[in-house]
């Protein structure tokens, strides 16, 4: 499918057919997330894939009811410990030739980052920003495979963490229920280009 067609025609899907989602489709969706860009290539996103009725039933009390009717739910998380992997990631990037055309003093950047660590809230915001990009990749890939999904921000994140027995280092960002659509929604309203374009210089 053309990327433009996917961007134009993807909708949030809130009603799913009971048909199972093939494992290779789930893998392809996770692969789309894995390929998403991230700041400093830190790749903070982590996922839990839920297919079992038992786990869905436990989640049901802590999010919107339709979510747990999806055959698959991907719980999208971030790992706060990736910040300590920055030296590895930057060195890896340099080794891959990322800065060949625009040389960067990686040692200096790392030294600066070490001396000026981000505060907890800013670090979390950056991680969630990266998670959002990966989630968008997943919604588009799901659509490309004939599947529907809906980004879910309404959930009890702490309870979800408890149910999934996730360590404190992880943050739950969103749920992504996925399945074959049992609805064909019209495009949802959007602001016009004039309303979102502040200025052209
Ligand atoms: C960050 C974020 C959080 C969202 N949370 C929810 C949610 O909790 N429940 C829900 O039904 N839809 C949720 N949505 C879906 C939006 O309502 C939807 O994207 C928007 O209305 C536009 O519709 P469309 O995706 O079909 O174009 C969320 C979307 C985003 C990007």
CSV table of C-alpha atoms and ligand atoms in Angstrom, one decimal:
chain,number,residue,atom,x,y,z
A,1,UNK,CA,0.0,0.0,0.0
A,2,UNK,CA,1.1,3.5,-0.7
A,3,UNK,CA,2.1,5.4,2.5
A,4,UNK,CA,-0.1,8.3,1.4
A,5,UNK,CA,-3.1,6.0,1.2
A,6,UNK,CA,-2.4,4.6,4.7
A,7,UNK,CA,-2.0,8.1,6.2
A,8,UNK,CA,-5.2,9.2,4.5
A,9,UNK,CA,-7.4,6.2,5.2
A,10,UNK,CA,-6.3,4.9,8.6
A,11,UNK,CA,-9.0,5.4,11.3
A,12,UNK,CA,-9.2,4.6,14.9
A,13,UNK,CA,-11.1,1.3,15.1
A,14,UNK,CA,-13.3,0.6,18.2
A,15,UNK,CA,-15.1,-2.5,17.0
A,16,UNK,CA,-13.3,-5.7,16.0
A,17,UNK,CA,-14.2,-9.0,14.4
A,18,UNK,CA,-13.4,-12.0,16.6
A,19,UNK,CA,-11.0,-13.4,14.0
A,20,UNK,CA,-7.5,-14.0,15.3
A,21,UNK,CA,-4.6,-11.9,14.1
A,22,UNK,CA,-1.9,-14.1,12.6
A,23,UNK,CA,1.3,-14.1,14.6
A,24,UNK,CA,3.4,-12.9,11.6
A,25,UNK,CA,1.2,-9.8,11.4
A,26,UNK,CA,1.8,-9.1,15.1
A,27,UNK,CA,5.5,-9.6,14.4
A,28,UNK,CA,5.4,-7.2,11.4
A,29,UNK,CA,3.6,-4.6,13.5
A,30,UNK,CA,6.3,-4.8,16.2
A,31,UNK,CA,9.0,-4.7,13.5
A,32,UNK,CA,7.5,-1.4,12.3
A,33,UNK,CA,7.8,-0.1,15.8
A,34,UNK,CA,11.4,-1.3,16.1
A,35,UNK,CA,12.3,0.6,12.9
A,36,UNK,CA,10.9,3.9,14.2
A,37,UNK,CA,13.4,6.8,14.8
A,38,UNK,CA,14.2,7.8,18.4
A,39,UNK,CA,16.3,10.6,20.0
A,40,UNK,CA,19.9,9.7,20.3
A,41,UNK,CA,18.8,6.3,18.9
A,42,UNK,CA,18.0,5.4,22.5
A,43,UNK,CA,15.0,3.2,21.5
A,44,UNK,CA,13.2,3.4,24.8
A,45,UNK,CA,10.0,1.6,23.7
A,46,UNK,CA,9.1,-1.8,25.1
A,47,UNK,CA,6.0,-3.9,24.5
A,48,UNK,CA,3.8,-6.5,26.1
A,49,UNK,CA,1.6,-8.5,23.7
A,50,UNK,CA,-1.7,-9.7,25.2
A,51,UNK,CA,-3.7,-12.4,23.6
A,52,UNK,CA,-5.0,-14.4,26.6
A,53,UNK,CA,-8.6,-13.9,27.7
A,54,UNK,CA,-7.4,-14.1,31.3
A,55,UNK,CA,-5.1,-11.1,31.0
A,56,UNK,CA,-7.7,-9.1,29.0
A,57,UNK,CA,-10.3,-9.8,31.7
A,58,UNK,CA,-7.9,-8.4,34.3
A,59,UNK,CA,-7.2,-5.3,32.2
A,60,UNK,CA,-10.9,-4.7,31.5
A,61,UNK,CA,-11.6,-3.0,34.8
A,62,UNK,CA,-8.9,-0.5,34.1
A,63,UNK,CA,-9.6,0.8,30.6
A,64,UNK,CA,-12.4,1.2,28.1
A,65,UNK,CA,-14.5,-1.9,27.7
A,66,UNK,CA,-14.1,-2.2,23.9
A,67,UNK,CA,-10.3,-2.4,24.2
A,68,UNK,CA,-10.4,-5.8,25.8
A,69,UNK,CA,-12.6,-7.2,23.0
A,70,UNK,CA,-9.8,-6.9,20.5
A,71,UNK,CA,-8.0,-10.2,19.7
A,72,UNK,CA,-4.6,-8.6,20.5
A,73,UNK,CA,-3.6,-5.7,22.7
A,74,UNK,CA,-0.1,-4.3,22.5
A,75,UNK,CA,0.8,-2.5,25.8
A,76,UNK,CA,3.2,0.2,24.8
A,77,UNK,CA,5.8,1.0,27.5
A,78,UNK,CA,9.0,2.9,27.9
A,79,UNK,CA,12.1,1.8,29.8
A,80,UNK,CA,13.6,4.5,31.9
A,81,UNK,CA,16.9,2.7,32.1
A,82,UNK,CA,17.8,3.4,28.4
A,83,UNK,CA,19.4,6.7,29.5
A,84,UNK,CA,22.4,4.8,30.8
A,85,UNK,CA,22.9,3.2,27.4
A,86,UNK,CA,23.5,6.6,25.7
A,87,UNK,CA,27.3,6.1,25.3
A,88,UNK,CA,26.8,2.8,23.6
A,89,UNK,CA,24.1,4.1,21.3
A,90,UNK,CA,26.1,7.2,20.3
A,91,UNK,CA,29.3,5.1,19.7
A,92,UNK,CA,27.2,2.7,17.6
A,93,UNK,CA,25.8,5.6,15.6
A,94,UNK,CA,29.2,7.0,15.0
A,95,UNK,CA,30.4,3.5,13.9
A,96,UNK,CA,27.6,3.2,11.5
A,97,UNK,CA,28.7,6.4,9.7
A,98,UNK,CA,25.8,8.6,10.9
A,99,UNK,CA,28.0,11.6,11.4
A,100,UNK,CA,30.4,11.1,8.5
A,101,UNK,CA,29.1,14.0,6.4
A,102,UNK,CA,28.5,16.3,9.4
A,103,UNK,CA,31.2,15.4,11.9
A,104,UNK,CA,30.1,15.5,15.6
A,105,UNK,CA,32.4,15.3,18.6
A,106,UNK,CA,30.6,12.4,20.2
A,107,UNK,CA,32.9,12.4,23.3
A,108,UNK,CA,32.1,16.1,23.9
A,109,UNK,CA,28.4,15.5,23.5
A,110,UNK,CA,28.5,12.5,26.0
A,111,UNK,CA,30.5,14.6,28.4
A,112,UNK,CA,28.0,17.4,28.2
A,113,UNK,CA,25.1,15.0,28.7
A,114,UNK,CA,26.8,13.4,31.7
A,115,UNK,CA,27.3,16.8,33.3
A,116,UNK,CA,23.8,18.0,32.4
A,117,UNK,CA,21.4,15.1,32.9
A,118,UNK,CA,17.8,15.7,32.1
A,119,UNK,CA,15.4,16.0,35.0
A,120,UNK,CA,13.1,13.1,35.5
A,121,UNK,CA,10.0,14.8,34.0
A,122,UNK,CA,11.9,16.0,30.9
A,123,UNK,CA,13.4,12.5,30.4
A,124,UNK,CA,10.0,11.0,30.7
A,125,UNK,CA,8.6,13.4,28.1
A,126,UNK,CA,11.4,12.6,25.7
A,127,UNK,CA,10.8,8.9,26.2
A,128,UNK,CA,7.0,9.2,25.6
A,129,UNK,CA,7.7,11.3,22.5
A,130,UNK,CA,9.7,8.4,21.1
A,131,UNK,CA,7.1,5.9,22.1
A,132,UNK,CA,4.5,8.0,20.2
A,133,UNK,CA,6.4,7.8,17.0
A,134,UNK,CA,6.7,4.0,17.3
A,135,UNK,CA,3.0,3.7,18.1
A,136,UNK,CA,2.1,5.7,15.0
A,137,UNK,CA,4.3,3.4,12.9
A,138,UNK,CA,2.3,0.5,14.4
A,139,UNK,CA,-1.1,2.0,13.6
A,140,UNK,CA,0.0,2.5,10.0
A,141,UNK,CA,1.5,-0.9,9.6
A,142,UNK,CA,-1.6,-2.5,11.1
A,143,UNK,CA,-3.7,-0.6,8.5
A,144,UNK,CA,-1.4,-1.8,5.8
A,145,UNK,CA,-2.1,-5.4,6.9
A,146,UNK,CA,-5.9,-4.9,6.7
A,147,UNK,CA,-6.1,-4.5,10.5
A,148,UNK,CA,-7.6,-1.8,12.7
A,149,UNK,CA,-6.2,-0.3,15.8
A,150,UNK,CA,-7.0,2.5,18.3
A,151,UNK,CA,-4.5,4.3,20.4
A,152,UNK,CA,-5.8,4.2,24.0
A,153,UNK,CA,-4.7,6.8,26.5
A,154,UNK,CA,-7.6,6.2,28.9
A,155,UNK,CA,-6.3,3.5,31.3
A,156,UNK,CA,-5.1,3.1,34.8
A,157,UNK,CA,-1.4,2.9,34.1
A,158,UNK,CA,-0.4,1.9,37.6
A,159,UNK,CA,-2.9,-0.9,37.8
A,160,UNK,CA,-1.9,-2.1,34.3
A,161,UNK,CA,1.7,-2.2,35.4
A,162,UNK,CA,0.7,-4.3,38.5
A,163,UNK,CA,-1.4,-6.7,36.4
A,164,UNK,CA,1.5,-7.2,34.0
A,165,UNK,CA,4.0,-7.4,36.8
A,166,UNK,CA,6.2,-4.7,35.2
A,167,UNK,CA,9.1,-3.4,37.1
A,168,UNK,CA,9.3,0.2,38.2
A,169,UNK,CA,11.7,1.1,35.4
A,170,UNK,CA,8.9,0.7,32.9
A,171,UNK,CA,6.1,3.3,32.2
A,172,UNK,CA,2.9,2.3,30.5
A,173,UNK,CA,2.3,4.9,27.8
A,174,UNK,CA,-0.7,3.5,25.9
A,175,UNK,CA,-2.7,0.5,24.8
A,176,UNK,CA,-3.0,-0.5,21.2
A,177,UNK,CA,-5.9,-2.9,20.6
A,178,UNK,CA,-5.6,-4.6,17.2
A,179,UNK,CA,-8.0,-6.7,15.2
A,180,UNK,CA,-9.9,-7.0,11.9
A,181,UNK,CA,-12.2,-4.0,11.8
A,182,UNK,CA,-16.0,-4.6,12.2
A,183,UNK,CA,-16.8,-1.0,11.3
A,184,UNK,CA,-15.9,1.4,8.6
A,185,UNK,CA,-15.7,4.9,10.1
A,186,UNK,CA,-15.9,8.1,8.1
A,187,UNK,CA,-12.9,10.4,8.3
A,188,UNK,CA,-12.9,12.2,11.7
A,189,UNK,CA,-12.9,16.0,11.6
A,190,UNK,CA,-9.6,17.8,11.4
A,191,UNK,CA,-8.6,21.5,11.7
A,192,UNK,CA,-7.9,23.0,8.3
A,193,UNK,CA,-4.3,23.6,7.1
A,194,UNK,CA,-4.9,27.4,7.6
A,195,UNK,CA,-5.7,26.7,11.3
A,196,UNK,CA,-2.5,24.7,11.9
A,197,UNK,CA,0.0,26.7,9.9
A,198,UNK,CA,1.1,29.5,12.1
A,199,UNK,CA,3.5,31.2,9.6
A,200,UNK,CA,5.4,30.7,6.4
A,201,UNK,CA,8.7,32.7,6.3
B,1,LIG,C1,-2.5,10.1,22.4
B,1,LIG,C2,-3.8,9.5,21.9
B,1,LIG,C3,-4.7,9.0,22.9
B,1,LIG,C4,-5.9,8.5,22.5
B,1,LIG,N1,-6.7,7.9,23.5
B,1,LIG,C5,-7.9,7.4,23.1
B,1,LIG,C6,-8.7,6.7,24.1
B,1,LIG,O1,-8.3,6.6,25.3
B,1,LIG,N2,-9.9,6.2,23.7
B,1,LIG,C7,-10.3,6.2,22.4
B,1,LIG,O2,-11.4,5.7,22.1
B,1,LIG,N3,-9.5,6.8,21.4
B,1,LIG,C8,-8.4,7.4,21.8
B,1,LIG,N4,-7.6,8.0,20.8
B,1,LIG,C9,-8.0,8.1,19.4
B,1,LIG,C10,-8.5,9.5,19.0
B,1,LIG,O3,-9.7,9.7,19.6
B,1,LIG,C11,-8.5,9.6,17.5
B,1,LIG,O4,-7.2,9.4,17.0
B,1,LIG,C12,-9.1,10.9,17.0
B,1,LIG,O5,-10.4,11.1,17.4
B,1,LIG,C13,-9.1,11.0,15.5
B,1,LIG,O6,-9.7,9.9,14.9
B,1,LIG,P1,-9.0,8.9,13.8
B,1,LIG,O7,-7.8,8.3,14.6
B,1,LIG,O8,-10.0,7.9,13.4
B,1,LIG,O9,-8.5,9.8,12.7
B,1,LIG,C14,-6.3,8.5,21.2
B,1,LIG,C15,-5.5,9.0,20.2
B,1,LIG,C16,-4.2,9.5,20.6
B,1,LIG,C17,-3.3,10.0,19.5
